[in-house]
Short mmCIF file of C-alpha atoms in Angstrom, two decimals:
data_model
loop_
_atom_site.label_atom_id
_atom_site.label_comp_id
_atom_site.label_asym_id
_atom_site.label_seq_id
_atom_site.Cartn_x
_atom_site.Cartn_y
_atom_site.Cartn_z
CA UNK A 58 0.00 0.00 0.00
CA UNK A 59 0.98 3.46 -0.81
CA UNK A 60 2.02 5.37 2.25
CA UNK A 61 1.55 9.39 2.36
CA UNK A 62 3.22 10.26 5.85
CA UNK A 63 2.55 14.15 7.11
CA UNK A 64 5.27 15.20 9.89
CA UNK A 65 2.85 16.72 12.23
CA UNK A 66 -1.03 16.31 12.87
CA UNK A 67 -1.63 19.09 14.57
CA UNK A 68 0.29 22.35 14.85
CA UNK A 69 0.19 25.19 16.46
CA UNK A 70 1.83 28.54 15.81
CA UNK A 71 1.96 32.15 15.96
CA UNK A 72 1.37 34.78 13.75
CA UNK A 73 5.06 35.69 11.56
CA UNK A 74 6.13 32.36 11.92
CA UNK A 75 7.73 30.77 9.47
CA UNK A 76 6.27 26.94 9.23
CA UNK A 77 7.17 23.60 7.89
CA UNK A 78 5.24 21.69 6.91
CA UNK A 79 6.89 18.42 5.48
CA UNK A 80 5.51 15.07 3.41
CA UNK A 81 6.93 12.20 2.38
CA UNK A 82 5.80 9.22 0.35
CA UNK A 83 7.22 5.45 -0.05
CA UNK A 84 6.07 4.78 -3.46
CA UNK A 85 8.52 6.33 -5.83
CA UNK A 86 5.61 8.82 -7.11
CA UNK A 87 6.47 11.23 -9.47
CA UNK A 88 4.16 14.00 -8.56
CA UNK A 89 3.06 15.44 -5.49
CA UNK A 90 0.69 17.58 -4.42
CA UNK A 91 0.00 20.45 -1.45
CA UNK A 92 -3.85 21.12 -0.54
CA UNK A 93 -5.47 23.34 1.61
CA UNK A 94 -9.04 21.96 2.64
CA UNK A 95 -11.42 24.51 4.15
CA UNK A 96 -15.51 23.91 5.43
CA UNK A 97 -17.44 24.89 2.22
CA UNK A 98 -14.56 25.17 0.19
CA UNK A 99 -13.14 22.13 -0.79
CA UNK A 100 -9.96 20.87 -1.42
CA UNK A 101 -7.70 23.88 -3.20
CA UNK A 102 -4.43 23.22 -4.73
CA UNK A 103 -1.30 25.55 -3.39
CA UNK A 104 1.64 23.79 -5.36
CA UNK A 105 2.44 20.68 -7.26
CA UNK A 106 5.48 19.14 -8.56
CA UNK A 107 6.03 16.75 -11.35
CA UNK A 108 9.83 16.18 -10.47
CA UNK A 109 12.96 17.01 -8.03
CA UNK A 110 13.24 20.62 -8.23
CA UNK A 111 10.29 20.99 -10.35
CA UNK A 112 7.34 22.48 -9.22
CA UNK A 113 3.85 24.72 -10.59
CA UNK A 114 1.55 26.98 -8.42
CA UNK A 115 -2.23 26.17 -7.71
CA UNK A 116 -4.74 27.95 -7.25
CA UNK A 117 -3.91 29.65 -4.24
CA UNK A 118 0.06 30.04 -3.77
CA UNK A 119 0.09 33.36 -2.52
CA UNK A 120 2.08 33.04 1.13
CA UNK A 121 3.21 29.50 0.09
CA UNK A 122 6.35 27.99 -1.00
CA UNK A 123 7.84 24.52 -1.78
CA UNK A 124 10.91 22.37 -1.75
CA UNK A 125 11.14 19.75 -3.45
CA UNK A 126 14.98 18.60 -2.89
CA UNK A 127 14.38 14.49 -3.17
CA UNK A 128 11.79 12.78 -5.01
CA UNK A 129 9.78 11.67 -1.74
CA UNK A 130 10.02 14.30 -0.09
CA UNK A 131 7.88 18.04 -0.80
CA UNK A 132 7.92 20.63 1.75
CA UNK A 133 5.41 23.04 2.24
CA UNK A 134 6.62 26.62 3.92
CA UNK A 135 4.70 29.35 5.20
CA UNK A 136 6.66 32.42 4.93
CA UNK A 137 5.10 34.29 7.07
CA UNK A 138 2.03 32.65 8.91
CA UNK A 139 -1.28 34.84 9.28
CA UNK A 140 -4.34 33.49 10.85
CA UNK A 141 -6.07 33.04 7.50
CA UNK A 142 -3.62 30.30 6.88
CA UNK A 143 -5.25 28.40 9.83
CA UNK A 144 -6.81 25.18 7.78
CA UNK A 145 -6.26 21.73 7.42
CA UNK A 146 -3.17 20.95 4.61
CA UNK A 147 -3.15 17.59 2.88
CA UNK A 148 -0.41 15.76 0.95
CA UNK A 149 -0.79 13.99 -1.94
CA UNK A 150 1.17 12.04 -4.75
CA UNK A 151 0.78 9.99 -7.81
CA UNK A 152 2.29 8.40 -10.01
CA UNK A 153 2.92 10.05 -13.53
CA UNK A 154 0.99 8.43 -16.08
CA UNK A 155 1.14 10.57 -19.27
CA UNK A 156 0.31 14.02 -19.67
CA UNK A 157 -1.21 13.84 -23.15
CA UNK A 158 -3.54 11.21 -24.06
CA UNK A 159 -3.54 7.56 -22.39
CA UNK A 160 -4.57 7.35 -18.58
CA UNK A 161 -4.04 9.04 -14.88
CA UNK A 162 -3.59 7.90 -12.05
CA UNK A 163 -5.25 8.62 -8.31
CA UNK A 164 -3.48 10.90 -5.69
CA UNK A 165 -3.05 9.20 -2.31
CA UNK A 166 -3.47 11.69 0.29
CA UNK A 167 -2.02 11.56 3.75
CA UNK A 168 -4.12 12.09 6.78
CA UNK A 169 -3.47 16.08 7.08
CA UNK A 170 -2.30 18.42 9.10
CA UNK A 171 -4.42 20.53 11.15
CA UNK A 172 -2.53 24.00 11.67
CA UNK A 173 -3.84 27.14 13.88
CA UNK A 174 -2.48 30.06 13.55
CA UNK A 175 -2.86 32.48 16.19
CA UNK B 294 -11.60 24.25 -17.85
CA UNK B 295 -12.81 20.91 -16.37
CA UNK B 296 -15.54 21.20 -13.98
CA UNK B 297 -17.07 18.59 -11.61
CA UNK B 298 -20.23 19.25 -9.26
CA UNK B 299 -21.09 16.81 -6.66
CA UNK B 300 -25.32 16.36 -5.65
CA UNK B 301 -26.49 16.38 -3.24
CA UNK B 302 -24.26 18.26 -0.59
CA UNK B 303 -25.66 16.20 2.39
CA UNK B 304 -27.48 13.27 2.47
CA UNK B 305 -29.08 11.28 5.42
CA UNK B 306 -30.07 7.65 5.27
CA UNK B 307 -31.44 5.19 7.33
CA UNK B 308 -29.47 2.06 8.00
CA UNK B 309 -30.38 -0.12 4.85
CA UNK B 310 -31.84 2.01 2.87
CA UNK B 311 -30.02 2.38 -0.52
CA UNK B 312 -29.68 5.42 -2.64
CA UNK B 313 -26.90 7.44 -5.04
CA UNK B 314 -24.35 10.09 -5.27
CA UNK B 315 -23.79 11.91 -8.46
CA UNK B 316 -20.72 13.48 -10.22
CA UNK B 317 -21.17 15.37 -13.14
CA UNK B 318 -18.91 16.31 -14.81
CA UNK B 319 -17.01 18.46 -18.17
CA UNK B 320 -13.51 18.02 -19.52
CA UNK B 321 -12.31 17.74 -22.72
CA UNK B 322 -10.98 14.10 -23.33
CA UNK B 323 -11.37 11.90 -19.47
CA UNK B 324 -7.97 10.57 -18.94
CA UNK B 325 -10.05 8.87 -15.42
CA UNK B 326 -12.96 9.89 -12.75
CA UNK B 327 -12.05 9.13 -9.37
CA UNK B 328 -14.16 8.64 -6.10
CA UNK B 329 -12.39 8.94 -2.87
CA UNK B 330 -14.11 8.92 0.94
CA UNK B 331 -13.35 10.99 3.38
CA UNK B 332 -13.79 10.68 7.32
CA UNK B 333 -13.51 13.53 9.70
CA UNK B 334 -9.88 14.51 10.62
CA UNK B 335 -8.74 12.15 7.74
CA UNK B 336 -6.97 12.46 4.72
CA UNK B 337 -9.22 11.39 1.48
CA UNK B 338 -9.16 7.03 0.67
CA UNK B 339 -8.84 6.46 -3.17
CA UNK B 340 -11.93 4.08 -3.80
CA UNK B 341 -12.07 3.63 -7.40
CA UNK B 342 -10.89 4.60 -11.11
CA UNK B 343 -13.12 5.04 -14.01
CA UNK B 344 -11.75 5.18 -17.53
CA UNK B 345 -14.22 4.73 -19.66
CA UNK B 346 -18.26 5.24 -20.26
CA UNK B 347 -20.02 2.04 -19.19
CA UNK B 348 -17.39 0.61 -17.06
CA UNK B 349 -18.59 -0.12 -13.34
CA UNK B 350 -16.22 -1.33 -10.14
CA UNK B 351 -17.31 -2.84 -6.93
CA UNK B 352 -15.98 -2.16 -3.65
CA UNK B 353 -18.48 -4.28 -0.81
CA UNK B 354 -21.96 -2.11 -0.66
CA UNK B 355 -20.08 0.41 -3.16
CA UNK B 356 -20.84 0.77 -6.75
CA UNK B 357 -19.25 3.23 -9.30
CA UNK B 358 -20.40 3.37 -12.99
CA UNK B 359 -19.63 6.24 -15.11
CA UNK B 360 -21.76 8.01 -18.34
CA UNK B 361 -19.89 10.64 -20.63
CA UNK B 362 -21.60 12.85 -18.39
CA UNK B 363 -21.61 11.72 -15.08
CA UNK B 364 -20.75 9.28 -12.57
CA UNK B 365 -23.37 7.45 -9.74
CA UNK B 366 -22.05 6.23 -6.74
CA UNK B 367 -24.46 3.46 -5.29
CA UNK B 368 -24.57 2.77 -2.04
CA UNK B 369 -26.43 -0.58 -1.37
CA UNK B 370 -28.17 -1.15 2.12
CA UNK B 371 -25.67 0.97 3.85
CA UNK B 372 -24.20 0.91 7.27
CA UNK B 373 -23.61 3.57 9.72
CA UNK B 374 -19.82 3.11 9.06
CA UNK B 375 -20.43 4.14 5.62
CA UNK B 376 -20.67 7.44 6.58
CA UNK B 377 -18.86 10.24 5.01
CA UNK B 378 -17.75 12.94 2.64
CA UNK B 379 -17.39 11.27 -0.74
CA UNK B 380 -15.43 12.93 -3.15
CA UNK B 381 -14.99 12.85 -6.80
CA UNK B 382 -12.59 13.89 -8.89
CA UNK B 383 -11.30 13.88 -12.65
CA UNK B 384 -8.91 14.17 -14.94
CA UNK B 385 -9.01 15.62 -18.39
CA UNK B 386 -6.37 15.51 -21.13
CA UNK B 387 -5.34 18.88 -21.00
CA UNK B 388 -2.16 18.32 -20.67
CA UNK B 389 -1.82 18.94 -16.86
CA UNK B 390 -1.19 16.40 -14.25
CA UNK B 391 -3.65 18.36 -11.41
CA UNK B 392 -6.98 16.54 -11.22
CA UNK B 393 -9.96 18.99 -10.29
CA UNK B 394 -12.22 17.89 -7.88
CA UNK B 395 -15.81 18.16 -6.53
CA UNK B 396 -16.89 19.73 -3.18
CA UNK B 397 -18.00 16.55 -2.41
CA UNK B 398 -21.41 14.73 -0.46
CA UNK B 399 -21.45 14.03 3.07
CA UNK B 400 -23.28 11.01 3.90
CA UNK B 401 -24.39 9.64 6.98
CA UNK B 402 -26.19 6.64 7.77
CA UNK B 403 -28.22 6.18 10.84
CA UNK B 404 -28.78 3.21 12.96
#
């Protein structure tokens, strides 16, 4: 089975912090994913990378960054945390599949980390 | 832009008493539609992949079958340990590896 392993369940910080969040997977996925996951609003995508070093912004990446120095392992940092940054963040990978034509593949998510920013 | 909306938001059900979720969906060429469940506090749990119109997959009281529109989700006599959030994703072929997913249903079963 696919294993998605998030460093911390629940975090706690203050406001101007600068947070790590870290994931790691133990499948030899290509791509990886960072989601924020907010009552009413679903899961949103911050960043995703398709390779080491590699990575695109979502749809919300604004106060976000990424590492992505190994392939099983994709960092999440908060620059600067503000309280609208308290949520629950979910990793996710996949393998590739191809990106034109033929098939995908599912994301496995971990089981989240629930920050509060205060 | 692929789009996927999830009916209905919330559903309640009595213990053994069947019913369906539905994903509909748009994207230009479906590279795979993907259900996942959710529990509270939990990460989403991949449940099935759907490639292609007409196929169906079985998972114990779970049932996924897929139109070029849409995708059901049956849920046959269900138990309170079926409930909730289903989610539902897919994947066009765009070009991009991001899948975009629904806001899901929340289901719970009562006793």
């Amino acid at each position: 089975d696919v294993k998605v392993t998030q460093s911390s369940r629940y975090l706690v910080k203050r406001t101007g912090e600068k947070v790590f969040l870290e994931c790691v997977q133990d499948m030899d996925h290509e791509n990886m994913f960072w989601y924020r996951q907010d009552p009413g609003l679903g899961l949103r995508l911050i960043y995703f990378s398709y390779d080491v070093k590699m990575k695109e912004k979502g749809d919300i990446p604004e106060g976000y960054s990424v590492s992505r120095e190994k392939k099983e392992r994709f960092s999440l940092i908060l620059e600067s945390a503000s309280t609208n940054q308290t949520s629950m963040y979910l990793c996710a990978s996949s393998l590739k599949g191809r990106a034109a034509g033929g098939i995908s593949k599912p994301l496995h998510f971990g089981n989240g980390t629930r920050l509060t920013v205060t | 832009e692929d789009q996927v909306t999830q009916s209905p938001e919330a559903l309640r059900l009595q213990e053994g008493e069947s019913s369906s979720l539905n994903c509909s969906y748009t994207v230009s060429g479906l590279r795979g539609l993907f259900w996942y469940r959710q529990d509270p506090g939990k990460g989403p749990e991949f449940l099935f992949t759907l490639y292609s119109a007409g196929e169906e997959k079985e998972k114990e009281r779970l049932k996924a079958t897929l139109t070029k529109k849409e995708s059901f989700l049956h849920i046959t006599a269900p138990k309170p340990e079926d409930s909730a959030t289903y989610l539902c994703a897919v994947h066009g072929s765009g070009g991009s590896y991001i899948p975009t997913f629904g806001r899901g249903t929340s289901l719970i079963v009562h006793p």
